[in-house]
Coordinates of C-alpha atoms (C1' of nucleotides) in Angstrom, one line a residue:
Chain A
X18 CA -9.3 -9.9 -15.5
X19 CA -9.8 -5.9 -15.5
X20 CA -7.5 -4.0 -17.8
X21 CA -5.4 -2.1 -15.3
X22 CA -4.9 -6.1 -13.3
X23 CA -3.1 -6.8 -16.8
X24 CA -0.9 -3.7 -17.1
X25 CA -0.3 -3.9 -13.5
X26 CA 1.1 -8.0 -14.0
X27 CA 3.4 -6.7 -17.1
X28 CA 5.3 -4.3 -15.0
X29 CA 5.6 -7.2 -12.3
X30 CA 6.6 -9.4 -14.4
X31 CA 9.1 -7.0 -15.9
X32 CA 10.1 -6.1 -12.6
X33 CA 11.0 -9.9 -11.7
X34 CA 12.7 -11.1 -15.1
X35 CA 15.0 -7.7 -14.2
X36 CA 14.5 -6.0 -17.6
X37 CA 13.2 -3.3 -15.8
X38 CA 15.0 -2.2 -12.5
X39 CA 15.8 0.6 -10.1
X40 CA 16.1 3.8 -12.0
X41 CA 14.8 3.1 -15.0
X42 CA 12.1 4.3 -16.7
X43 CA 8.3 3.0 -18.0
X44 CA 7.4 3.1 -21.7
X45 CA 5.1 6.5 -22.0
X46 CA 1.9 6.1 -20.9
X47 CA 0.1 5.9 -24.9
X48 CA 2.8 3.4 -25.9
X49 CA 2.1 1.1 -22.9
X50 CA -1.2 1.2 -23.9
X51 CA -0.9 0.2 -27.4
X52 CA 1.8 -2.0 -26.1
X53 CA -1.1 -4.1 -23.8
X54 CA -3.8 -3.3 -26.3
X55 CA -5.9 -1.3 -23.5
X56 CA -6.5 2.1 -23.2
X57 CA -4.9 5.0 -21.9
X58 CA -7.1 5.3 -19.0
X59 CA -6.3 1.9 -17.9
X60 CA -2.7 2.2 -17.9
X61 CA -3.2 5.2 -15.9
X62 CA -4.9 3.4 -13.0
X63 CA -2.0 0.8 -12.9
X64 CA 0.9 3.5 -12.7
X65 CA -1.6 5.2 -9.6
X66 CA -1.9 1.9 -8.0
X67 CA 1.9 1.1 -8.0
X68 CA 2.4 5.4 -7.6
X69 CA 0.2 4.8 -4.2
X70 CA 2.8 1.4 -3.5
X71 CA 5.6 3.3 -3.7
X72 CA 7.0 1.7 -6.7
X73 CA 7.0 4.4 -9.1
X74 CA 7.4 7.6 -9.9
X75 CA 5.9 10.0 -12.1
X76 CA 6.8 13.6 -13.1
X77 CA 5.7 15.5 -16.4
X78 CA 7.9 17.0 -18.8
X79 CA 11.2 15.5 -20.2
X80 CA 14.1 14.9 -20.1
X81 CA 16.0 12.1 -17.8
X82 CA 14.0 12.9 -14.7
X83 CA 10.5 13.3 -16.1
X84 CA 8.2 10.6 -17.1
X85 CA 7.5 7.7 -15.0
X86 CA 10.4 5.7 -13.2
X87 CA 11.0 2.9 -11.0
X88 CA 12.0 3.5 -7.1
X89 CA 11.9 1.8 -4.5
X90 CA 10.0 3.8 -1.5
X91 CA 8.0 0.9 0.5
X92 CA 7.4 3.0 3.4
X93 CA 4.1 5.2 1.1
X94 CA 2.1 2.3 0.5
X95 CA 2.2 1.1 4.8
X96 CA 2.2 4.8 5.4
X97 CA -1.1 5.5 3.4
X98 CA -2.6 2.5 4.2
X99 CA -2.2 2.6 8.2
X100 CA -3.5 6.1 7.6
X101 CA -6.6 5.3 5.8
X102 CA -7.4 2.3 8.2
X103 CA -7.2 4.2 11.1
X104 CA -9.6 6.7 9.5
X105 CA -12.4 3.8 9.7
X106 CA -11.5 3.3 12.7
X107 CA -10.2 -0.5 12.2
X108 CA -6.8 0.5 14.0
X109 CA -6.8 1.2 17.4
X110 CA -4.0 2.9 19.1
X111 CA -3.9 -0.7 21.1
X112 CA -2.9 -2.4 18.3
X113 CA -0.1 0.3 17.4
X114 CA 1.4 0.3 20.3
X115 CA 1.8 -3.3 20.7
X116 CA 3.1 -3.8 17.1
X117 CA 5.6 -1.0 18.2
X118 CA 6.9 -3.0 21.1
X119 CA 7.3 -6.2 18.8
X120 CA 9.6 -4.5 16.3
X121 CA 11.0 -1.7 18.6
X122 CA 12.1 -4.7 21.4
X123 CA 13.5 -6.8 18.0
X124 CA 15.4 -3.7 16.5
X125 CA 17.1 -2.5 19.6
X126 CA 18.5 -5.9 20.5
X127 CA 19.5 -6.2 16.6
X128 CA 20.9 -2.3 16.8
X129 CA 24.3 -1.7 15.3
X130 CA 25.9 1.2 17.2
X131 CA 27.9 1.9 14.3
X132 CA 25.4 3.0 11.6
X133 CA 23.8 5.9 10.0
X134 CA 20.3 5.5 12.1
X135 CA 22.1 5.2 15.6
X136 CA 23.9 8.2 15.0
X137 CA 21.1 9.8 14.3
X138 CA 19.7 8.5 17.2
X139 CA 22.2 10.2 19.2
X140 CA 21.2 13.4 17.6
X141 CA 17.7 13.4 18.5
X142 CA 19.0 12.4 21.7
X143 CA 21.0 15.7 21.9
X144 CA 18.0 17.8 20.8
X145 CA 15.4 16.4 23.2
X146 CA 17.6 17.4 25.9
X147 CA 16.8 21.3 24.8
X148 CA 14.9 22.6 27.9
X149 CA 12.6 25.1 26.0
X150 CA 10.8 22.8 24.4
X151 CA 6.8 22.7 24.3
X152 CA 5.1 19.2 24.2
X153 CA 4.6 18.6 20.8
X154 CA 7.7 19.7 19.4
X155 CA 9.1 16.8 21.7
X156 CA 7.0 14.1 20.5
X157 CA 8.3 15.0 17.5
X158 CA 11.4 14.5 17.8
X159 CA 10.7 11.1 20.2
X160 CA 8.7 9.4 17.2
X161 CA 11.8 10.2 14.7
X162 CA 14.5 8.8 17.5
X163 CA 12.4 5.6 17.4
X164 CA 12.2 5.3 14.0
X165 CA 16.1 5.9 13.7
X166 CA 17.0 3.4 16.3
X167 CA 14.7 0.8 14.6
X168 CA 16.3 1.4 11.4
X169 CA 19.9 1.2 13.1
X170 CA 19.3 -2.7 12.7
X171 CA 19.9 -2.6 9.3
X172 CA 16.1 -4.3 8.0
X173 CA 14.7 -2.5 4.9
X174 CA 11.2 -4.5 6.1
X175 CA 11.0 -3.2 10.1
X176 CA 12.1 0.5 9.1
X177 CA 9.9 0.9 6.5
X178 CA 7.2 -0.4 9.1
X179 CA 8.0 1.8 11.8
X180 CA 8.6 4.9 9.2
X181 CA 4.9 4.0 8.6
X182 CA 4.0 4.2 12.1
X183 CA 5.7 7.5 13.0
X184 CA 2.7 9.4 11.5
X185 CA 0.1 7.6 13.8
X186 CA 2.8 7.6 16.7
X187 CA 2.8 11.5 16.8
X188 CA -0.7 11.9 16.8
X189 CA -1.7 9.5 19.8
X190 CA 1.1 10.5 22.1
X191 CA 0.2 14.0 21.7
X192 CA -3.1 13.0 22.2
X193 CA -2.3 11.3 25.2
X194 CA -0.2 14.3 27.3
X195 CA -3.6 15.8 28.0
X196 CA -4.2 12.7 30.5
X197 CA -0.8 12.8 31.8
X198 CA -1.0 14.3 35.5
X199 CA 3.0 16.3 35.2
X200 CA 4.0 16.7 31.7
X201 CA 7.4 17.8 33.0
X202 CA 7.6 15.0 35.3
X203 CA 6.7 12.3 32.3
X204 CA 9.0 14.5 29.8
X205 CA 12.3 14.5 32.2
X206 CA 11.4 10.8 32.6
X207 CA 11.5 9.9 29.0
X208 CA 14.2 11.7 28.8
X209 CA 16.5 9.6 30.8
X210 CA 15.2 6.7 29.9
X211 CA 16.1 8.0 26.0
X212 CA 19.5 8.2 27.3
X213 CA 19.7 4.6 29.1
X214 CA 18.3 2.7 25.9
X215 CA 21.2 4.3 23.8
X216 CA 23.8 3.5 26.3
X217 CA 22.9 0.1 26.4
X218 CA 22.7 -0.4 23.0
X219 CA 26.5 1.2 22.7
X220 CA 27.5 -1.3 25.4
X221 CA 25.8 -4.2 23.3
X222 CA 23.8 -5.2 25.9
X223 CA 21.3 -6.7 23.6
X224 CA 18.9 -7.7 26.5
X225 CA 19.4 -4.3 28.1
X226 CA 18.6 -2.4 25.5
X227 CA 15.1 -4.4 24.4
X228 CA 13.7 -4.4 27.9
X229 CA 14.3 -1.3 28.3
X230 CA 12.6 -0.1 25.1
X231 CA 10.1 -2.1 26.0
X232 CA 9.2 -0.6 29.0
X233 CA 9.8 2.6 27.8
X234 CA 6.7 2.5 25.4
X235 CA 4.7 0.7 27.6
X236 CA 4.9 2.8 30.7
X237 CA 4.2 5.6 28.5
X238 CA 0.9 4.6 27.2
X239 CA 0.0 3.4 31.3
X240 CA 0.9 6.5 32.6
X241 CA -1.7 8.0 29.9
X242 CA -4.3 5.6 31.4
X243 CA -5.0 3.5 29.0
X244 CA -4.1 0.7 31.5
X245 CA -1.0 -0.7 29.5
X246 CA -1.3 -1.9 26.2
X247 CA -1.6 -5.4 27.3
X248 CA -5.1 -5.0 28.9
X249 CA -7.5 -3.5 26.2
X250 CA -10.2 -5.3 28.1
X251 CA -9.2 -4.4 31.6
X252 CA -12.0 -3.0 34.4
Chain B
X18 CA -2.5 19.4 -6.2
X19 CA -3.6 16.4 -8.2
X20 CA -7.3 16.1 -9.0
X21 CA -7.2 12.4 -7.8
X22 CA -5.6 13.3 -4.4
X23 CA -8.3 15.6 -4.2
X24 CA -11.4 12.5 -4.5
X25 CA -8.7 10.7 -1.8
X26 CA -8.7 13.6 0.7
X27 CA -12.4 14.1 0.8
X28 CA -13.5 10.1 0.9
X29 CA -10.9 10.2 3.8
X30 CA -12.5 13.2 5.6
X31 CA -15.8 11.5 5.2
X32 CA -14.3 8.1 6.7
X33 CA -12.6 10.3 9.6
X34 CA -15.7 12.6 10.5
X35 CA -18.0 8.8 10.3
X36 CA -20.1 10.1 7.5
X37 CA -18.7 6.9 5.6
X38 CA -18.5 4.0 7.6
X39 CA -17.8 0.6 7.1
X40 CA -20.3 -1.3 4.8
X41 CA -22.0 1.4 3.5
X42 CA -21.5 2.9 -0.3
X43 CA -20.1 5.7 -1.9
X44 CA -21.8 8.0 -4.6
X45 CA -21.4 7.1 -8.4
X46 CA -18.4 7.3 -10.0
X47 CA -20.5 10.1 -12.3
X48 CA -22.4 11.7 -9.0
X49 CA -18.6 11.8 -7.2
X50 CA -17.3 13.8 -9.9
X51 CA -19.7 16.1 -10.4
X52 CA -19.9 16.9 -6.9
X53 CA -16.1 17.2 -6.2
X54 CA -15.7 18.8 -10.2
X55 CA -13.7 16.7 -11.7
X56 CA -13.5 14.1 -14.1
X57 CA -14.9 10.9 -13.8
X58 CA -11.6 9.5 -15.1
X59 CA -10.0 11.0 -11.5
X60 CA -12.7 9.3 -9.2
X61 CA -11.7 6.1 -11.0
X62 CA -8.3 6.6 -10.1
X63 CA -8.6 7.3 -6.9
X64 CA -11.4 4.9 -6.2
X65 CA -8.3 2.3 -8.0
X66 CA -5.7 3.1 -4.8
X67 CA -8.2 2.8 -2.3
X68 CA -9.4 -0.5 -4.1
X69 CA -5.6 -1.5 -3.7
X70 CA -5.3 -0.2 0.0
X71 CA -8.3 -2.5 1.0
X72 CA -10.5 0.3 1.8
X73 CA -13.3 0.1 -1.1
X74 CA -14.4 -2.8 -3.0
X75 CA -16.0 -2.1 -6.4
X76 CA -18.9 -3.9 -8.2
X77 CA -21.0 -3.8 -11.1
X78 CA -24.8 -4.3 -11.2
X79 CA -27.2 -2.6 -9.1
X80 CA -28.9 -3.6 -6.3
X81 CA -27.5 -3.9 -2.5
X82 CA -24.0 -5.2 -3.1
X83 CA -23.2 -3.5 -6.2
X84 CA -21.2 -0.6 -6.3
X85 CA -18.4 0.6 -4.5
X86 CA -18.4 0.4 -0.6
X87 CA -16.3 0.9 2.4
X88 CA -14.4 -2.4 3.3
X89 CA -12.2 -2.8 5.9
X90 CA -9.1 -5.4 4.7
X91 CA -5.7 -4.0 6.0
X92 CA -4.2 -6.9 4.3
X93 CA -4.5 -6.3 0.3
X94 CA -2.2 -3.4 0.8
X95 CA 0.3 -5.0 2.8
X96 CA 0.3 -8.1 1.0
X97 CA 0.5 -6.1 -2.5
X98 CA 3.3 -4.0 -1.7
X99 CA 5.5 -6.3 0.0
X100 CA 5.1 -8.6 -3.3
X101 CA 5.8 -5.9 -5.6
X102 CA 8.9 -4.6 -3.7
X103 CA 10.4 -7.8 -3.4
X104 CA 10.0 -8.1 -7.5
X105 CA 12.3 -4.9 -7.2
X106 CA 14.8 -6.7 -5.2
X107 CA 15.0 -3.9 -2.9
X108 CA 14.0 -6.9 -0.2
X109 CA 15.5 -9.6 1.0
X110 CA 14.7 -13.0 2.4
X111 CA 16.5 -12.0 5.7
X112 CA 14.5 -8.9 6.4
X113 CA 11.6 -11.2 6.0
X114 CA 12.6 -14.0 8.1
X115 CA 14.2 -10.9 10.9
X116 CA 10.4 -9.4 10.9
X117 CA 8.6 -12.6 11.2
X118 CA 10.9 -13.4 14.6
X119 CA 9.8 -9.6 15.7
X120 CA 6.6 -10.0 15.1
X121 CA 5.9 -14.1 15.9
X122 CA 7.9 -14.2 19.1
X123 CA 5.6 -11.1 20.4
X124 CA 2.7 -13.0 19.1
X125 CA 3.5 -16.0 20.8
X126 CA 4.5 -14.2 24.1
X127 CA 0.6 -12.9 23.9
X128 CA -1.2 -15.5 22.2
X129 CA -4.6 -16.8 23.8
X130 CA -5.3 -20.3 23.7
X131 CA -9.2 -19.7 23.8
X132 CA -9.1 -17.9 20.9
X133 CA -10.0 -18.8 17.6
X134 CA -6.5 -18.7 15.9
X135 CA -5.2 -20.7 18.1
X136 CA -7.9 -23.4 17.3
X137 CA -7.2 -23.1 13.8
X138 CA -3.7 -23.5 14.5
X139 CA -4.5 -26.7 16.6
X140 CA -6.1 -27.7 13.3
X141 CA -3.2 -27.3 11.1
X142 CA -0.9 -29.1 13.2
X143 CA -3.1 -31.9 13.3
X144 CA -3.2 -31.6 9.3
X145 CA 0.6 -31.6 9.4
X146 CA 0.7 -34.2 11.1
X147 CA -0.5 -36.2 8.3
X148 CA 2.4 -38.9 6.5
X149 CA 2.3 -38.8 3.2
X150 CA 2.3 -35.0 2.4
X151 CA 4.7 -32.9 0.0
X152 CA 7.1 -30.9 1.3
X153 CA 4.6 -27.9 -0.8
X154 CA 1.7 -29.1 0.9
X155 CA 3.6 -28.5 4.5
X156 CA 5.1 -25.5 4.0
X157 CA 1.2 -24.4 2.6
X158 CA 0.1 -25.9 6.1
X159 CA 3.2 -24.4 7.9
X160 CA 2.9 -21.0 6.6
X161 CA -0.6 -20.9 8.0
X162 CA 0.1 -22.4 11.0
X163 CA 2.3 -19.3 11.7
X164 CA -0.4 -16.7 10.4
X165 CA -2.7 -18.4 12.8
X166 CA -0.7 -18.6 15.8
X167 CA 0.1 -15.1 14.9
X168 CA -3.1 -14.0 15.0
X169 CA -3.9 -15.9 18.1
X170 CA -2.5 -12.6 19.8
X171 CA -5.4 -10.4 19.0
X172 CA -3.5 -7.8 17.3
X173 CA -5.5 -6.5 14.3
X174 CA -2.5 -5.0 12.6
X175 CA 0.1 -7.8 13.7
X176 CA -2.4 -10.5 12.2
X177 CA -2.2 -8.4 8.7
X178 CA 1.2 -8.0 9.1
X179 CA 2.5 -11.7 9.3
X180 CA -0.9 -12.5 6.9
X181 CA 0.8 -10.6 4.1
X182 CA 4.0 -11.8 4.5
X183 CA 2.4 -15.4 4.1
X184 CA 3.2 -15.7 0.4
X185 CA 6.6 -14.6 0.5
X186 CA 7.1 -17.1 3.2
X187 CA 5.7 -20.0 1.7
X188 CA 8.0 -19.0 -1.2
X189 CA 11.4 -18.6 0.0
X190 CA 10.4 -21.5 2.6
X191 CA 9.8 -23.5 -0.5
X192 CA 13.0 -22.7 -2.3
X193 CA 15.1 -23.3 0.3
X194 CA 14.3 -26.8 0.5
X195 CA 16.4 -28.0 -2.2
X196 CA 19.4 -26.2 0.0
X197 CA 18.3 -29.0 3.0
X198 CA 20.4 -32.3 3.6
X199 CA 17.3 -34.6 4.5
X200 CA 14.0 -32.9 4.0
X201 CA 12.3 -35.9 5.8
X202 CA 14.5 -35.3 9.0
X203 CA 13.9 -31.6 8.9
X204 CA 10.0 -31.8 8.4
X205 CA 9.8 -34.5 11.3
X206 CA 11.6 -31.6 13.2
X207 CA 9.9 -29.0 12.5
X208 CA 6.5 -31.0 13.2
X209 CA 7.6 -31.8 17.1
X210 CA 8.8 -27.8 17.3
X211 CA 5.0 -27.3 16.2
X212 CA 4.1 -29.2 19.1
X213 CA 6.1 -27.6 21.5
X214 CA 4.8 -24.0 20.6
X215 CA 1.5 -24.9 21.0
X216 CA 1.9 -26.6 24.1
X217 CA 3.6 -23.7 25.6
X218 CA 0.9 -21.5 24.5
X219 CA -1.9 -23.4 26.4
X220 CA -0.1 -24.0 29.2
X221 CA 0.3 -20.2 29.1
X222 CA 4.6 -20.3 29.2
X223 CA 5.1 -17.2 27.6
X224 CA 9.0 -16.8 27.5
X225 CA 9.0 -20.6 26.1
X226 CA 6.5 -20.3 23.4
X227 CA 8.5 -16.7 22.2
X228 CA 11.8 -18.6 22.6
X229 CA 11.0 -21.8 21.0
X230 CA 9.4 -20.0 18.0
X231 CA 12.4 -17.9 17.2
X232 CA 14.6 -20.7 17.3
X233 CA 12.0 -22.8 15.2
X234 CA 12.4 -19.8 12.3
X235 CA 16.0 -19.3 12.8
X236 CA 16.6 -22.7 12.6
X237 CA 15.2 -23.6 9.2
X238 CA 17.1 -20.5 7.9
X239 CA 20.2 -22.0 9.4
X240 CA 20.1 -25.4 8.1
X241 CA 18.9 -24.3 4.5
X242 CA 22.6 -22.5 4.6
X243 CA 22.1 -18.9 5.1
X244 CA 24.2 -19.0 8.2
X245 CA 21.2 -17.7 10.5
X246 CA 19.3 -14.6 9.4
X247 CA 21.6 -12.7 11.6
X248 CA 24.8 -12.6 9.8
X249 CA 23.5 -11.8 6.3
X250 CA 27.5 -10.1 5.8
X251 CA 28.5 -13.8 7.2
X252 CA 31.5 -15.4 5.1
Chain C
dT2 C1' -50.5 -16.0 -9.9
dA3 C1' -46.3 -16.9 -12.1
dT4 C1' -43.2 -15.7 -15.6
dC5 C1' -41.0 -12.9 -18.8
dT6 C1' -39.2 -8.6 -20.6
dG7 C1' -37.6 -4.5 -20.8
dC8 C1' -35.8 -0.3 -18.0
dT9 C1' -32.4 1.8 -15.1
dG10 C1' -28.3 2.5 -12.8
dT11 C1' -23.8 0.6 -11.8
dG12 C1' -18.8 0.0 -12.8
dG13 C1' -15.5 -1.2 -17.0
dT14 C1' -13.4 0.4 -21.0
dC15 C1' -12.2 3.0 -24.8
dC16 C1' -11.4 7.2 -27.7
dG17 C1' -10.0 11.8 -28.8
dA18 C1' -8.9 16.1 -27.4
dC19 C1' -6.5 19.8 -25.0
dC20 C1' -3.4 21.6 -21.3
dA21 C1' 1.0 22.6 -18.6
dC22 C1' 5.3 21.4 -18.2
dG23 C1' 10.4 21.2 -19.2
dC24 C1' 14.3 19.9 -21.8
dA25 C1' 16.8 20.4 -26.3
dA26 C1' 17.8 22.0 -30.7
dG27 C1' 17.9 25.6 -33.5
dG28 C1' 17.9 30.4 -34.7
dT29 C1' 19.2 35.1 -33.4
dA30 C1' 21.4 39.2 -31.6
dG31 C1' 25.7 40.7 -29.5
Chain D
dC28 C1' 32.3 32.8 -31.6
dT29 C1' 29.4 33.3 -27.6
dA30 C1' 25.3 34.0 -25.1
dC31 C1' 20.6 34.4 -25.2
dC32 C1' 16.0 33.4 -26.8
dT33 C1' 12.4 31.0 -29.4
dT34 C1' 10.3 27.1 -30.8
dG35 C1' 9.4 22.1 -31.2
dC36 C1' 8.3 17.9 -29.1
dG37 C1' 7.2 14.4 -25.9
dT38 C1' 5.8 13.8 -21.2
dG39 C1' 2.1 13.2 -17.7
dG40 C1' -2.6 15.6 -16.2
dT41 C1' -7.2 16.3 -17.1
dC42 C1' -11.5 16.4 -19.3
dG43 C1' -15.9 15.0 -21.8
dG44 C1' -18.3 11.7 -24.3
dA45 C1' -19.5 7.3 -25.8
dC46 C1' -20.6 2.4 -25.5
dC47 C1' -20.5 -2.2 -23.1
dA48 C1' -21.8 -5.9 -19.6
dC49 C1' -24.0 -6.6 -15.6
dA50 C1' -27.7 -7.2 -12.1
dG51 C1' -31.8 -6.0 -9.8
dC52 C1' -36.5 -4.3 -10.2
dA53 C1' -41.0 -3.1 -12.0
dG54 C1' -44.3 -3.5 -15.2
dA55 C1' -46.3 -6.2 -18.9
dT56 C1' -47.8 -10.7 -20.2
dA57 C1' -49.4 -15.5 -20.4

DNA sequence: TATCTGCTGTGGTCCGACCACGCAAGGTAG
DNA sequence: CTACCTTGCGTGGTCGGACCACAGCAGATA
C-alpha cells in the first residue's frame, strides 16, 4: 500500500461516513500528515490526485476560502482524462461521435423544456442564427448548445460526460469544415435542423426530438467524409 | 502557473507530437526534473495524476518493465472519479441507472455477435445460468454480462464508460435486493431477459435487443421500488 | 561453466527549510 | 472615535537533500 493510496482512502472514507461534506474543508496539509503518520509529500500527492478528480479544491492563504475544500466538479477528472487519451491517440474521433449519439439521442428524449439548460439552449439557438459569423465561432457555440440540451434532462452523470466531450467536440468539427464541399450550405443546414430539435423537444415529442438529434450528428460527420460514424471500416 | 502543471503540459506535448508513445518510458523522476527545472517533488506529483488518469504506470527496479511508462487504460480515471463522487453524494443511483440505458441500448443497437464481448457475454449467461448461485454471485455475473455486451459494440470509450460504472452497479444492484418481493422470481426473470438480448443480438434485431435491454434495466429499478428511474421527483 | 555478490539506477518516502499569499488583529495617525 | 496601516500567523507551493527497497546486470568467485 503506497502512502498517498492511504491518505487518499481516509478522505473517502470521510467522504462516505459524511463527516466531511460539500464545502467543507481538509485538515492542513502538515496536520494530515501527522494525522496518517506519512509525510508531507505524500499527502500532497493525494490532494493532486483528487485536485485532478475534481473533488477538491485548493487555494493558499487564509481565511474561509483558502486552504483546501471539498466540491463537487466531476466534469475535470472526464475532461482531463478524454484529453490526455486522445493525446496517445487511443480515442478516435469514431468513438466520440458515437458515444455523443448514445447520450445526446437519451438526453433529448429525456429533455425537460422547462429547465435552466433548455433555456439556454434557446439562447445559443438565437446566437447561431447571427449571419456574420465565421466557422469556428459557430462550432462554438453548436458544441455549448449540445451540451445545454443534454444537461436539460436533469442527469448530473450524462452532463458531466458531454461537458467533457465539448473540448474534443470543438476541435474535430472544426477540423472537419475543411472537407466539407459549402460551408454555408452545411452551416444554414445545421441551422435549421438546430431549430427543429428544439421545437420538438418543446412539443414533447420525445421520439422526434432523439431521431432527429440523431441524425443531426451523424449526417454531420458523413457529410465531412468520414463515411458515417457507423462504418469505421467502410471501403 | 503551477510547477506540476508544467511536467503535465510537456509529457502531454510529447504524447501529442508522438515522441512518447504507448509502451515506451519516460525520463527519471530526477533526469525529468532537472530537465524541465523543477523539483523532483513536482514530477512526482504530476507523474501521481497521470498514474490516476491511466496514462503512466510506475515501477520500481530496473530493467525493461521498471519505471514509469506510457499505458493506455481510459478506465482507472473513470472508474476513480465516479467512485469518489458518488462518496460525495453529489450522484445518484438514477443518474447511473439513466446513463447505463443511454449507453447499453446504443451498445446493443450496434453490438457484433462475432466479436469477442459478445462471446464472453455468451459465457456469462451460460454461468448464470447455473442453480445454486447467490443473489452476489449473480449480480457479480450480471454486471459483467452488461460490460461485455457493452463492449460488444466496439466503442473504445463506451466499453470504459459502462466498465467503470461496473462497481457502482453491482453495488446499488446489490442493495436493492432486500427492496425485492421474491428474489428467486426476479433472478429467474432476469435470466430469460438475458436470453432474449442475446438472441436479438445474433440474429442481428437491432431495435429489439436496444428495447429489450432498457426495459431489462428499468425494470429491476422498478420492481426494487424506485418507481422507474424516470420519475426520481415521483410521490 | 555455474553460481554468487556486489553495483547501479529506479521509484517510494521522509525531513527540513523557505517562499508567496491573504486574512485578521492590533497599533497608529487623523 | 474612526480610518488606515503594520505585523503576525497559518495556508498551500516549492525546493534540495537524504535514505530505503527493489530488480536487473556485470563482474568475481567456486
Amino acid at each position: 500500500m503506497k502512502s498517498h493510496q492511504l491518505v487518499l482512502n481516509w478522505i473517502d472514507d470521510e467522504l462516505q461516513t459524511g463527516r466531511l461534506a460539500l464545502g467543507q474543508r481538509l485538515p492542513g496539509e502538515r496536520a494530515l500528515a501527522q494525522q496518517l503518520s506519512v509525510s508531507r509529500n505524500s499527502v500532497r500527492e493525494a490532494i493532486r490526485i483528487l485536485e485532478a478528480m475534481g473533488v477538491v479544491r485548493s487555494a493558499v492563504g487564509s481565511g474561509p476560502d483558502a486552504g483546501t475544500l471539498v466540491t463537487a466538479d466531476p466534469t475535470t477528472a472526464l475532461a482531463s482524462a478524454i484529453k490526455l487519451h486522445m493525446s496517445t491517440s487511443h480515442l478516435q474521433v469514431k468513438d466520440i461521435v458515437q458515444t455523443r449519439v448514445a447520450l445526446e439521442t437519451w438526453a433529448a428524449a429525456h429533455a425537460d423544456a422547462k429547465s435552466k439548460g433548455f433555456e439556454e439552449a434557446e439562447a445559443l439557438l438565437a446566437a447561431m442564427d447571427a449571419k456574420d459569423l465565421g466557422a469556428a465561432e459557430f462550432l462554438t457555440l453548436d458544441a455549448r448548445f449540445h451540451v445545454a440540451v443534454s444537461s436539460a434532462a436533469g442527469n448530473v452523470l450524462i452532463s458531466a460526460m458531454m461537458f467533457s466531450l465539448r473540448e474534443s467536440i470543438q476541435r474535430y468539427a472544426g477540423e472537419l469544415t475543411s472537407n466539407l464541399p459549402d460551408w454555408e450550405l452545411t452551416c444554414n443546414r445545421l441551422r435549421s435542423e438546430h431549430h427543429g430539435i428544439i421545437a420538438a423537444i418543446r412539443r414533447g415529442d420525445s421520439v422526434g426530438a432523439s431521431d432527429l438529434i440523431r441524425d443531426h450528428i451523424e449526417n454531420y460527420y458523413r457529410e465531412a467524409g468520414l463515411g458515417g460514424p457507423d462504418t469505421s471500416s467502410a471501403p
